[in-house]
Tab-separated table of C-alpha atoms in Angstrom:
chain	number	residue	atom	x	y	z
A	37	SER	CA	-1.117	-47.821	-56.715
A	38	VAL	CA	-0.719	-49.492	-60.275
A	39	ASN	CA	1.927	-52.040	-60.570
A	40	ASN	CA	3.430	-50.931	-57.346
A	41	LYS	CA	3.750	-47.332	-58.652
A	42	PRO	CA	1.922	-44.556	-56.847
A	43	LEU	CA	-0.961	-43.055	-58.435
A	44	SER	CA	0.235	-39.560	-58.214
A	45	PHE	CA	3.552	-40.528	-60.196
A	46	ILE	CA	1.483	-41.918	-62.940
A	47	VAL	CA	-0.473	-38.737	-63.358
A	48	LYS	CA	2.581	-36.791	-63.377
A	49	ASP	CA	4.147	-38.941	-65.942
A	50	GLU	CA	1.357	-38.815	-68.290
A	51	LEU	CA	1.009	-34.945	-67.718
A	52	ALA	CA	4.758	-34.710	-68.634
A	53	LEU	CA	4.134	-36.634	-71.786
A	54	ILE	CA	1.135	-34.542	-72.630
A	55	VAL	CA	3.017	-31.194	-72.147
A	56	LYS	CA	5.865	-32.600	-74.278
A	57	ARG	CA	3.690	-33.613	-77.091
A	58	LYS	CA	1.855	-30.261	-77.048
A	59	PHE	CA	5.322	-28.485	-77.268
A	60	GLU	CA	6.485	-30.628	-79.992
A	61	ILE	CA	3.218	-29.874	-81.976
A	62	SER	CA	3.474	-26.194	-81.308
A	63	ARG	CA	7.119	-26.194	-82.365
A	64	ARG	CA	6.235	-27.784	-85.641
A	65	ILE	CA	3.360	-25.533	-86.228
A	66	ASP	CA	5.603	-22.633	-85.847
A	67	MET	CA	8.272	-23.996	-87.924
A	68	CYS	CA	5.908	-24.903	-90.766
A	69	GLY	CA	3.636	-21.944	-90.490
A	70	SER	CA	6.636	-19.452	-90.720
A	71	GLN	CA	7.982	-21.131	-93.741
A	72	ALA	CA	4.740	-20.957	-95.467
A	73	LEU	CA	3.890	-17.366	-94.383
A	74	GLY	CA	7.344	-16.496	-95.854
A	75	CYS	CA	6.311	-17.808	-99.076
A	76	ALA	CA	3.188	-16.262	-99.085
A	77	VAL	CA	4.206	-12.754	-98.202
A	78	THR	CA	6.786	-13.026	-100.934
A	79	ILE	CA	4.102	-13.851	-103.480
A	80	VAL	CA	1.907	-11.054	-102.179
A	81	ARG	CA	4.781	-8.465	-102.485
A	82	GLY	CA	5.733	-9.800	-105.796
A	83	VAL	CA	2.205	-9.405	-107.295
A	84	CYS	CA	2.181	-5.635	-105.739
A	85	THR	CA	5.464	-5.015	-107.451
A	86	LEU	CA	4.540	-6.492	-110.803
A	87	ALA	CA	1.305	-4.538	-110.858
A	88	ALA	CA	3.147	-1.267	-110.132
A	89	LEU	CA	5.951	-1.696	-112.505
A	90	TYR	CA	3.780	-3.109	-115.419
A	91	GLY	CA	0.164	-2.649	-114.799
A	92	GLY	CA	-2.169	-4.579	-117.388
A	93	ASN	CA	-2.875	-8.229	-116.454
A	94	TYR	CA	-0.883	-7.728	-113.126
A	95	MET	CA	-3.083	-5.072	-112.047
A	96	ASP	CA	-6.130	-7.045	-112.889
A	97	ILE	CA	-4.634	-10.058	-111.016
A	98	LEU	CA	-4.028	-7.747	-108.009
A	99	ALA	CA	-7.509	-6.201	-108.001
A	100	ARG	CA	-9.179	-9.578	-107.987
A	101	SER	CA	-6.602	-10.963	-105.252
A	102	LEU	CA	-7.495	-8.168	-103.049
A	103	SER	CA	-11.079	-9.146	-103.081
A	104	THR	CA	-11.125	-12.911	-103.189
A	105	GLY	CA	-7.768	-13.641	-101.520
A	106	PHE	CA	-4.143	-14.375	-103.008
A	107	LEU	CA	-4.218	-17.796	-104.388
A	108	ILE	CA	-1.249	-19.955	-103.320
A	109	MET	CA	-0.930	-23.604	-104.625
A	110	PHE	CA	1.670	-25.753	-102.926
A	111	GLN	CA	2.705	-28.323	-105.446
A	112	SER	CA	4.256	-31.080	-103.498
A	113	MET	CA	6.284	-33.962	-104.913
A	114	LEU	CA	6.946	-35.720	-101.525
A	115	SER	CA	6.282	-39.320	-101.272
A	116	THR	CA	3.995	-40.998	-98.785
A	117	SER	CA	6.848	-43.043	-97.414
A	118	GLY	CA	8.940	-42.351	-94.345
A	119	ASP	CA	9.823	-38.958	-93.093
A	120	GLU	CA	8.253	-37.337	-96.204
A	121	LEU	CA	4.977	-38.446	-94.997
A	122	GLY	CA	5.062	-36.249	-91.971
A	123	MET	CA	6.308	-33.389	-94.240
A	124	ILE	CA	3.206	-33.663	-96.277
A	125	GLU	CA	0.888	-33.619	-93.282
A	126	ASP	CA	2.956	-30.708	-91.957
A	127	LEU	CA	2.493	-28.786	-95.265
A	128	GLU	CA	-1.391	-29.551	-95.251
A	129	LEU	CA	-1.491	-27.950	-91.548
A	130	ALA	CA	0.570	-24.917	-92.624
A	131	SER	CA	-1.561	-24.319	-95.683
A	132	PHE	CA	-4.804	-24.354	-93.513
A	133	TRP	CA	-2.993	-22.087	-90.957
A	134	LEU	CA	-2.459	-19.248	-93.623
A	135	SER	CA	-6.192	-18.958	-93.739
A	136	LEU	CA	-6.070	-17.457	-90.143
A	137	VAL	CA	-3.543	-14.807	-91.342
A	138	ALA	CA	-4.649	-11.196	-92.232
A	139	ILE	CA	-2.414	-9.225	-94.646
A	140	ARG	CA	-2.344	-5.513	-94.430
A	141	LEU	CA	-0.549	-3.430	-97.318
A	142	VAL	CA	0.906	-0.554	-95.660
A	143	VAL	CA	3.054	2.455	-95.943
A	144	VAL	CA	4.870	3.537	-92.774
A	145	PRO	CA	5.680	7.196	-92.470
A	146	PRO	CA	9.621	7.635	-91.882
A	147	GLY	CA	10.579	7.769	-88.185
A	148	SER	CA	7.078	6.440	-86.986
A	149	ILE	CA	8.146	3.319	-85.596
A	150	GLU	CA	10.136	2.800	-82.421
A	151	VAL	CA	10.877	-0.831	-82.476
A	152	GLU	CA	14.240	-2.214	-83.338
A	153	ASP	CA	14.462	-4.506	-86.454
A	154	ASN	CA	14.737	-7.985	-84.615
A	155	ARG	CA	15.082	-10.113	-87.832
A	156	GLY	CA	16.428	-13.369	-86.918
A	157	ALA	CA	15.193	-13.322	-83.370
A	158	SER	CA	12.226	-14.585	-81.783
A	159	PRO	CA	9.090	-12.518	-81.831
A	160	ARG	CA	8.733	-10.546	-78.637
A	161	LYS	CA	5.770	-10.885	-76.268
A	162	SER	CA	4.351	-7.564	-75.001
A	163	THR	CA	5.089	-6.887	-71.319
A	164	THR	CA	1.968	-4.971	-70.867
A	165	SER	CA	-0.541	-6.892	-73.061
A	166	PRO	CA	-0.401	-10.791	-73.511
A	167	THR	CA	-2.396	-10.418	-76.763
A	168	VAL	CA	0.451	-8.453	-78.538
A	169	MET	CA	3.210	-10.092	-80.205
A	170	ARG	CA	5.678	-8.040	-82.435
A	171	GLY	CA	8.260	-9.418	-85.005
A	172	VAL	CA	10.088	-6.979	-87.399
A	173	GLY	CA	12.295	-7.678	-90.376
A	174	ASP	CA	12.912	-6.900	-94.031
A	175	GLY	CA	9.851	-4.541	-94.329
A	176	ILE	CA	7.465	-7.030	-92.773
A	177	ILE	CA	5.815	-6.497	-89.323
A	178	CYS	CA	4.142	-9.408	-87.608
A	179	GLN	CA	1.632	-8.705	-84.544
A	180	LYS	CA	-1.544	-10.002	-83.166
A	181	ASP	CA	-4.694	-7.933	-82.972
A	182	MET	CA	-7.079	-7.823	-79.897
A	183	ALA	CA	-8.893	-10.820	-81.058
A	184	GLY	CA	-5.660	-12.954	-81.225
A	185	ARG	CA	-5.502	-13.029	-85.155
A	186	LEU	CA	-2.061	-12.755	-86.661
A	187	VAL	CA	-1.606	-9.652	-88.834
A	188	VAL	CA	1.180	-9.199	-91.167
A	189	ASP	CA	1.948	-5.748	-92.359
A	190	ILE	CA	3.597	-5.666	-95.520
A	191	GLU	CA	5.397	-2.203	-96.194
A	192	LEU	CA	5.057	-0.992	-99.680
A	193	THR	CA	6.889	1.741	-101.813
A	194	SER	CA	4.958	4.676	-102.964
A	195	ASN	CA	4.405	3.445	-106.265
A	196	GLU	CA	3.220	-0.104	-105.018
A	197	ALA	CA	0.951	1.936	-102.660
A	198	ARG	CA	-0.686	3.585	-105.610
A	199	ALA	CA	-1.029	0.534	-107.654
A	200	VAL	CA	-2.957	-1.204	-104.544
A	201	GLU	CA	-5.010	2.057	-103.909
A	202	GLU	CA	-6.140	1.920	-107.636
A	203	ALA	CA	-6.759	-1.864	-107.596
A	204	SER	CA	-8.977	-1.659	-104.481
A	205	GLU	CA	-10.942	1.573	-105.716
A	206	TYR	CA	-11.515	-0.444	-108.957
A	207	MET	CA	-13.085	-3.447	-106.811
A	208	LYS	CA	-14.801	-1.344	-104.116
A	209	HIS	CA	-18.244	-2.301	-105.301
A	210	PHE	CA	-17.674	-6.052	-105.429
A	211	ASN	CA	-19.169	-8.220	-102.775
A	212	LYS	CA	-17.434	-11.527	-102.447
A	213	PRO	CA	-20.150	-14.359	-102.479
A	214	ARG	CA	-20.611	-16.453	-99.340
A	215	SER	CA	-19.361	-20.212	-99.550
A	216	ALA	CA	-21.953	-22.746	-98.755
A	217	SER	CA	-19.065	-24.608	-97.013
A	218	ASP	CA	-18.213	-21.653	-94.812
A	219	ASN	CA	-15.205	-22.660	-92.815
A	220	GLY	CA	-15.718	-21.934	-88.973
A	221	TYR	CA	-11.902	-21.272	-88.602
A	222	ILE	CA	-11.812	-17.982	-90.463
A	223	PHE	CA	-11.794	-15.074	-88.251
A	224	GLU	CA	-14.682	-12.597	-88.756
A	225	GLY	CA	-14.960	-8.887	-88.030
A	226	PRO	CA	-12.539	-6.076	-88.437
A	227	ILE	CA	-9.044	-5.887	-87.408
A	228	VAL	CA	-8.494	-3.967	-84.052
A	229	MET	CA	-5.054	-3.211	-83.231
A	230	THR	CA	-4.084	-2.090	-79.686
A	231	THR	CA	-1.866	1.193	-79.549
A	232	THR	CA	-1.504	1.253	-75.679
A	233	THR	CA	1.654	-0.825	-75.224
A	234	LYS	CA	5.280	0.158	-75.570
A	235	GLU	CA	5.918	-2.413	-78.357
A	236	THR	CA	3.447	-0.346	-80.598
A	237	LYS	CA	4.173	2.996	-79.422
A	238	GLY	CA	4.681	5.282	-82.363
A	239	TYR	CA	3.656	2.723	-84.988
A	240	ASN	CA	0.810	4.201	-87.104
A	241	PRO	CA	0.977	2.943	-90.579
A	242	LYS	CA	-1.406	4.013	-93.462
A	243	VAL	CA	-3.275	0.852	-94.377
A	244	PHE	CA	-4.252	0.567	-98.169
A	245	ALA	CA	-5.655	-2.813	-98.153
A	246	VAL	CA	-6.476	-5.803	-95.935
A	247	CYS	CA	-6.650	-9.193	-97.733
A	248	GLU	CA	-6.573	-12.711	-97.005
A	249	LEU	CA	-4.554	-15.875	-98.055
A	250	PHE	CA	-6.198	-18.769	-99.996
A	251	SER	CA	-3.990	-21.707	-100.038
A	252	VAL	CA	-4.275	-25.204	-101.455
A	253	VAL	CA	-1.969	-28.173	-101.524
A	254	PHE	CA	-1.895	-30.696	-104.437
A	255	THR	CA	0.516	-33.596	-103.681
A	256	GLN	CA	1.765	-36.452	-105.796
A	257	GLY	CA	4.867	-38.490	-105.024
A	258	VAL	CA	7.091	-39.129	-108.072
A	259	ASN	CA	10.214	-40.994	-106.937
A	260	GLU	CA	11.055	-44.619	-106.483
A	261	MET	CA	9.866	-44.412	-103.051
A	262	GLN	CA	6.351	-43.586	-104.200
A	263	THR	CA	6.527	-46.603	-106.373
A	264	VAL	CA	7.103	-48.790	-103.460
A	265	ALA	CA	4.428	-47.094	-101.433
A	266	ASN	CA	1.924	-47.417	-104.187
A	267	LYS	CA	2.573	-51.098	-104.508
A	268	ARG	CA	2.442	-51.792	-100.738
A	269	GLY	CA	-0.516	-49.363	-100.097
A	270	LEU	CA	1.393	-47.104	-97.672
A	271	HIS	CA	-0.553	-44.037	-96.874
A	272	VAL	CA	-1.480	-43.284	-100.338
A	273	GLN	CA	-5.075	-42.542	-99.074
A	274	THR	CA	-3.347	-39.639	-96.985
A	275	GLN	CA	-2.238	-38.329	-100.394
A	276	ILE	CA	-5.820	-38.678	-102.044
A	277	ASP	CA	-7.561	-37.080	-99.167
A	278	ILE	CA	-5.494	-34.175	-99.236
A	279	ASN	CA	-5.886	-33.719	-103.087
A	280	ASN	CA	-9.703	-33.949	-102.402
A	281	THR	CA	-9.654	-31.419	-99.933
A	282	SER	CA	-7.751	-28.962	-101.822
A	283	LEU	CA	-9.946	-29.786	-104.914
A	284	LYS	CA	-13.193	-28.583	-103.022
A	285	ARG	CA	-11.332	-25.472	-101.758
A	286	LEU	CA	-9.972	-24.756	-105.326
A	287	GLU	CA	-13.655	-25.114	-106.614
A	288	GLU	CA	-14.791	-22.638	-103.832
A	289	TYR	CA	-12.054	-20.126	-104.807
A	290	TYR	CA	-13.085	-20.611	-108.540
A	291	SER	CA	-16.637	-19.203	-107.902
A	292	TYR	CA	-15.147	-16.444	-106.097
A	293	SER	CA	-12.693	-15.691	-109.132
A	294	LYS	CA	-15.288	-16.114	-111.586
A	295	ALA	CA	-17.699	-13.542	-109.799
A	296	ALA	CA	-14.707	-11.157	-109.514
A	297	LEU	CA	-13.955	-11.271	-113.162
A	298	GLN	CA	-17.534	-10.785	-114.120
A	299	HIS	CA	-17.332	-7.554	-112.076
A	300	GLN	CA	-14.268	-6.413	-113.705
A	301	LEU	CA	-15.942	-6.958	-117.037
A	302	ALA	CA	-18.933	-4.960	-115.734
A	303	VAL	CA	-16.730	-1.988	-114.840
A	304	LYS	CA	-14.627	-1.954	-117.748
A	305	ALA	CA	-17.254	-2.506	-120.441
A	306	PRO	CA	-20.961	-2.325	-119.118
A	307	GLU	CA	-22.660	-2.144	-122.300
A	308	TYR	CA	-20.887	-5.129	-123.643
A	309	PHE	CA	-21.167	-7.106	-120.583
A	310	GLN	CA	-24.976	-6.683	-120.633
A	311	ASN	CA	-25.114	-7.977	-124.061
A	312	TYR	CA	-23.063	-11.042	-122.765
A	313	LEU	CA	-25.483	-11.665	-119.686
A	314	ASN	CA	-28.371	-11.280	-122.242
A	315	ASN	CA	-26.543	-13.767	-124.664
A	316	THR	CA	-26.554	-11.414	-127.334
A	317	PRO	CA	-23.233	-12.351	-128.595
A	318	PRO	CA	-22.876	-15.751	-130.219
A	319	ARG	CA	-22.983	-18.659	-127.985
A	320	MET	CA	-19.921	-20.386	-126.805
A	321	SER	CA	-20.926	-23.411	-128.665
A	322	THR	CA	-20.272	-21.544	-132.010
A	323	PHE	CA	-16.644	-20.844	-130.878
A	324	SER	CA	-14.071	-23.644	-131.711
A	325	PRO	CA	-11.817	-23.759	-128.628
A	326	PRO	CA	-8.497	-21.901	-129.081
A	327	LYS	CA	-5.582	-24.242	-129.698
A	328	ASN	CA	-4.225	-23.724	-126.142
A	329	ALA	CA	-7.584	-23.245	-124.357
A	330	HIS	CA	-6.476	-25.444	-121.564
A	331	ILE	CA	-3.675	-23.368	-120.293
A	332	SER	CA	-4.387	-19.756	-121.344
A	333	THR	CA	-5.000	-17.386	-118.482
A	334	SER	CA	-7.912	-15.478	-118.043
A	335	SER	CA	-6.126	-12.301	-117.426
A	336	THR	CA	-5.188	-11.846	-120.912
A	337	ILE	CA	-8.081	-9.567	-121.780
A	338	ASN	CA	-8.266	-6.871	-124.228
A	339	PHE	CA	-11.240	-4.410	-124.120
A	340	SER	CA	-10.368	-2.410	-126.979
A	341	ASP	CA	-12.203	-4.707	-129.390
A	342	GLY	CA	-15.533	-4.146	-128.092
A	343	ARG	CA	-18.162	-7.001	-128.733
A	344	SER	CA	-15.604	-9.484	-130.063
A	345	SER	CA	-13.410	-9.209	-126.877
A	346	ILE	CA	-16.394	-9.897	-124.667
A	347	SER	CA	-17.246	-12.877	-126.806
A	348	ALA	CA	-13.750	-14.268	-126.275
A	349	VAL	CA	-13.842	-13.445	-122.584
A	350	ALA	CA	-17.097	-15.475	-122.353
A	351	ALA	CA	-15.167	-18.321	-124.120
A	352	LYS	CA	-12.388	-18.221	-121.726
A	353	VAL	CA	-14.660	-17.947	-118.674
A	354	GLU	CA	-17.318	-20.722	-119.537
A	355	LEU	CA	-15.175	-22.907	-121.990
A	356	MET	CA	-11.655	-22.783	-120.768
A	357	HIS	CA	-11.728	-22.562	-117.012
A	358	ASP	CA	-14.793	-24.887	-116.865
A	359	ARG	CA	-12.957	-27.547	-118.844
A	360	MET	CA	-9.659	-26.975	-116.816
A	361	LEU	CA	-11.591	-27.539	-113.455
A	362	GLU	CA	-13.014	-30.609	-115.100
A	363	TYR	CA	-9.371	-31.918	-115.799
A	364	VAL	CA	-8.486	-31.333	-112.255
A	365	ARG	CA	-11.558	-33.195	-111.100
A	366	LYS	CA	-10.841	-36.199	-113.462
A	367	SER	CA	-7.130	-36.234	-112.346
A	368	VAL	CA	-7.826	-36.276	-108.745
A	369	ALA	CA	-10.606	-38.924	-109.309
A	370	ASP	CA	-8.352	-40.990	-111.240
A	371	SER	CA	-5.701	-41.086	-108.396
A	372	ALA	CA	-8.441	-42.290	-105.955
A	373	ASN	CA	-9.572	-44.895	-108.371
A	374	HIS	CA	-6.098	-46.139	-109.342
A	375	PRO	CA	-4.004	-45.629	-106.000
A	376	SER	CA	-1.052	-47.999	-107.366
A	377	GLU	CA	-0.166	-45.770	-110.077
A	378	LYS	CA	1.358	-42.215	-110.119
A	379	HIS	CA	-0.876	-39.596	-111.547
A	380	SER	CA	1.519	-36.587	-112.624
A	381	ASN	CA	-1.649	-34.896	-113.914
A	382	VAL	CA	-2.765	-34.009	-110.493
A	383	LEU	CA	0.111	-31.574	-110.323
A	384	LEU	CA	0.077	-30.359	-113.990
A	385	LYS	CA	-3.673	-29.784	-114.397
A	386	SER	CA	-3.942	-27.895	-110.942
A	387	SER	CA	-1.106	-25.894	-111.531
A	388	SER	CA	-2.530	-24.736	-115.023
A	389	LEU	CA	-5.929	-23.712	-113.416
A	390	CYS	CA	-4.206	-21.941	-110.570
A	391	ARG	CA	-2.162	-19.906	-112.956
A	392	ALA	CA	-5.231	-19.186	-115.132
A	393	LEU	CA	-7.003	-17.713	-111.950
A	394	GLY	CA	-4.175	-15.543	-111.214
A	395	GLY	CA	-2.617	-17.824	-108.494
A	396	THR	CA	0.966	-18.720	-107.824
A	397	ILE	CA	2.666	-21.983	-107.545
A	398	ALA	CA	5.246	-22.740	-105.010
A	399	VAL	CA	7.060	-26.119	-105.898
A	400	LEU	CA	8.524	-28.249	-103.268
A	401	CYS	CA	10.140	-31.735	-102.362
A	402	LYS	CA	12.244	-32.877	-99.525
A	403	SER	CA	15.307	-30.932	-100.278
A	404	GLY	CA	13.907	-28.454	-102.810
A	405	LYS	CA	16.863	-29.136	-105.558
A	406	ASP	CA	16.318	-32.258	-107.402
A	407	ARG	CA	12.533	-33.097	-108.003
A	408	THR	CA	11.819	-29.431	-107.470
A	409	SER	CA	14.055	-28.526	-110.257
A	410	MET	CA	12.637	-31.032	-112.576
A	411	SER	CA	9.072	-29.450	-111.836
A	412	VAL	CA	10.227	-25.726	-111.947
A	413	THR	CA	11.909	-26.226	-115.613
A	414	LEU	CA	8.735	-28.229	-116.701
A	415	GLU	CA	6.363	-25.475	-115.409
A	416	THR	CA	8.557	-22.773	-117.085
A	417	THR	CA	8.677	-24.550	-120.269
A	418	ARG	CA	4.939	-25.014	-120.202
A	419	CYS	CA	4.495	-21.208	-119.824
A	420	LEU	CA	6.914	-20.497	-122.573
A	421	VAL	CA	5.190	-22.805	-125.183
A	422	GLU	CA	1.475	-22.421	-124.041
A	423	ASP	CA	1.337	-18.738	-123.250
A	424	LEU	CA	4.225	-17.303	-125.629
A	425	GLY	CA	3.924	-19.940	-128.401
A	426	VAL	CA	7.638	-20.894	-128.058
A	427	LEU	CA	8.561	-24.088	-130.179
A	428	ASN	CA	10.500	-27.180	-129.269
A	429	GLY	CA	9.328	-27.243	-125.543
A	430	GLN	CA	10.919	-30.480	-124.831
A	431	GLU	CA	14.258	-29.201	-126.185
A	432	ILE	CA	13.887	-26.185	-124.113
A	433	CYS	CA	13.175	-27.990	-120.920
A	434	GLU	CA	16.163	-30.083	-121.271
A	435	ILE	CA	18.565	-27.050	-121.938
A	436	MET	CA	17.296	-25.542	-118.742
A	437	ARG	CA	17.780	-28.721	-116.756
A	438	GLN	CA	21.278	-29.186	-118.204
A	439	GLN	CA	22.509	-25.398	-118.336
A	440	GLY	CA	19.929	-23.301	-116.322
A	441	VAL	CA	20.185	-21.688	-113.069
A	442	ARG	CA	18.716	-24.848	-111.306
A	443	ARG	CA	22.154	-26.543	-111.615
A	444	MET	CA	23.637	-23.428	-109.587
A	445	ASN	CA	20.942	-24.139	-107.016
A	446	VAL	CA	22.097	-27.822	-106.698
A	447	TYR	CA	25.570	-26.596	-106.418
A	448	ALA	CA	24.903	-24.411	-103.719
A	449	ASN	CA	23.290	-26.992	-101.702
A	450	THR	CA	25.834	-29.733	-102.138
A	451	GLY	CA	28.844	-28.447	-103.731
A	452	GLN	CA	28.186	-30.361	-106.912
A	453	SER	CA	26.338	-29.404	-110.056
A	454	MET	CA	24.584	-32.759	-110.594
A	455	TYR	CA	21.211	-33.689	-109.758
A	456	ALA	CA	21.025	-36.294	-106.985
A	457	PHE	CA	19.531	-39.169	-109.011
A	458	ASN	CA	21.100	-42.587	-109.879
A	459	PRO	CA	20.092	-44.262	-113.204
A	460	LEU	CA	17.759	-46.630	-111.319
A	461	GLN	CA	15.968	-43.764	-109.400
A	462	ARG	CA	15.822	-41.880	-112.682
A	463	SER	CA	13.998	-44.812	-114.371
A	464	PHE	CA	11.226	-44.541	-111.761
A	465	LEU	CA	10.396	-40.882	-112.266
A	466	PRO	CA	7.592	-40.046	-114.725
A	467	ALA	CA	9.028	-39.024	-118.150
A	468	CYS	CA	8.291	-35.379	-117.850
A	469	TYR	CA	10.402	-35.300	-114.802
A	470	ARG	CA	13.514	-37.184	-115.719
A	471	PRO	CA	16.694	-35.062	-115.892
A	472	PRO	CA	18.749	-35.356	-119.053
A	473	VAL	CA	21.805	-37.759	-119.415
A	474	GLY	CA	25.075	-35.972	-118.053
A	475	SER	CA	23.174	-33.864	-115.617
A	476	TYR	CA	22.610	-36.345	-112.705
A	477	ALA	CA	24.880	-38.556	-110.505
A	478	GLY	CA	24.289	-41.115	-107.829
A	479	ASN	CA	26.939	-40.202	-105.494
A	480	VAL	CA	25.488	-36.754	-104.855
A	481	THR	CA	24.846	-36.156	-100.868
A	482	SER	CA	21.104	-35.082	-100.921
């Protein structure tokens, strides 16, 4: 015995603690993974819908995403202090977990599925096969394949299916380059679904595409708690490590996206692309960078101009994107070299690059209404000014924060239409994230 306590009881106590801890970790993964997956599925379906409705740039983005993975950037404004530190760690785990998910874009023939819609309920485990788990709701069907991989089927409309089919055909000869830092947690091999259980009986969708998710997390606390954390050195290194990891992943995706874009150029204009490869067009150094070179999107390509269009694309790919990636590297490096300061550029530069690569940015803070509102309005203004040439961006941003839909979002959450900042808290925010006077109050329950 130890301390007059039988050894058997000590073993049982330790075993109970281990089981409890494993259950808590499993529950956190389930909660965080489901939230991240819901966001990712919405993004994938949104890209398909936009491609079907408008074609053009959205079709180009869809084609590349089907081949390289759908790029999702989680822009976190959480601080490294208190409960928010755990939320950052959960977010990073959920982001990596998305890499284990396979997405199938499908059309389900009417009457072919014989399982009830159990939205809101826990996924059902098969009574005849422990590898099968099924959850259905809102046109989404989640189940595991024979290898234990989570497969999410997204049901498409006929128009969306045609867009996906066209995009897949367009990129059918593209081979995604292998990464030198090949991640061992990615499943390999084809998806093999079982059709022998009663849970899957009658479900035989037509699969138009199988794709993956590629998510990154860039985080920078911006509130007064981050100021305290920076001065006291509270877990700031965690924030730096997450950003460095995401930078490496983003560099990996950048190489995929660049290869996919070159393939698109080769398919759309082979004779001009060959000239581009042979450096027949003028070198990029002879081009002055466009006024908004650091934010324009690579998908805004017009192939009707022949050689001049290819020259413009060369300038975008080799000048704009490379420069944008350097901006992200510098921002992340600055945050590591000066950890006592806030580095909003980590968020701003990374979001610019992700948009340019055809990715989607998901913004979050603790409650999703105050700091998130400041970032959403800022990112929207940047798109208007930099992509559409709208003037007076600062004024537009303030108008959106004062009178835009984010005030309704705050009202829906708290019953008041004021952002939850007091004057002191507002003073600690970076200038670009400060709400205008008259739109915030310190007595709002967050």
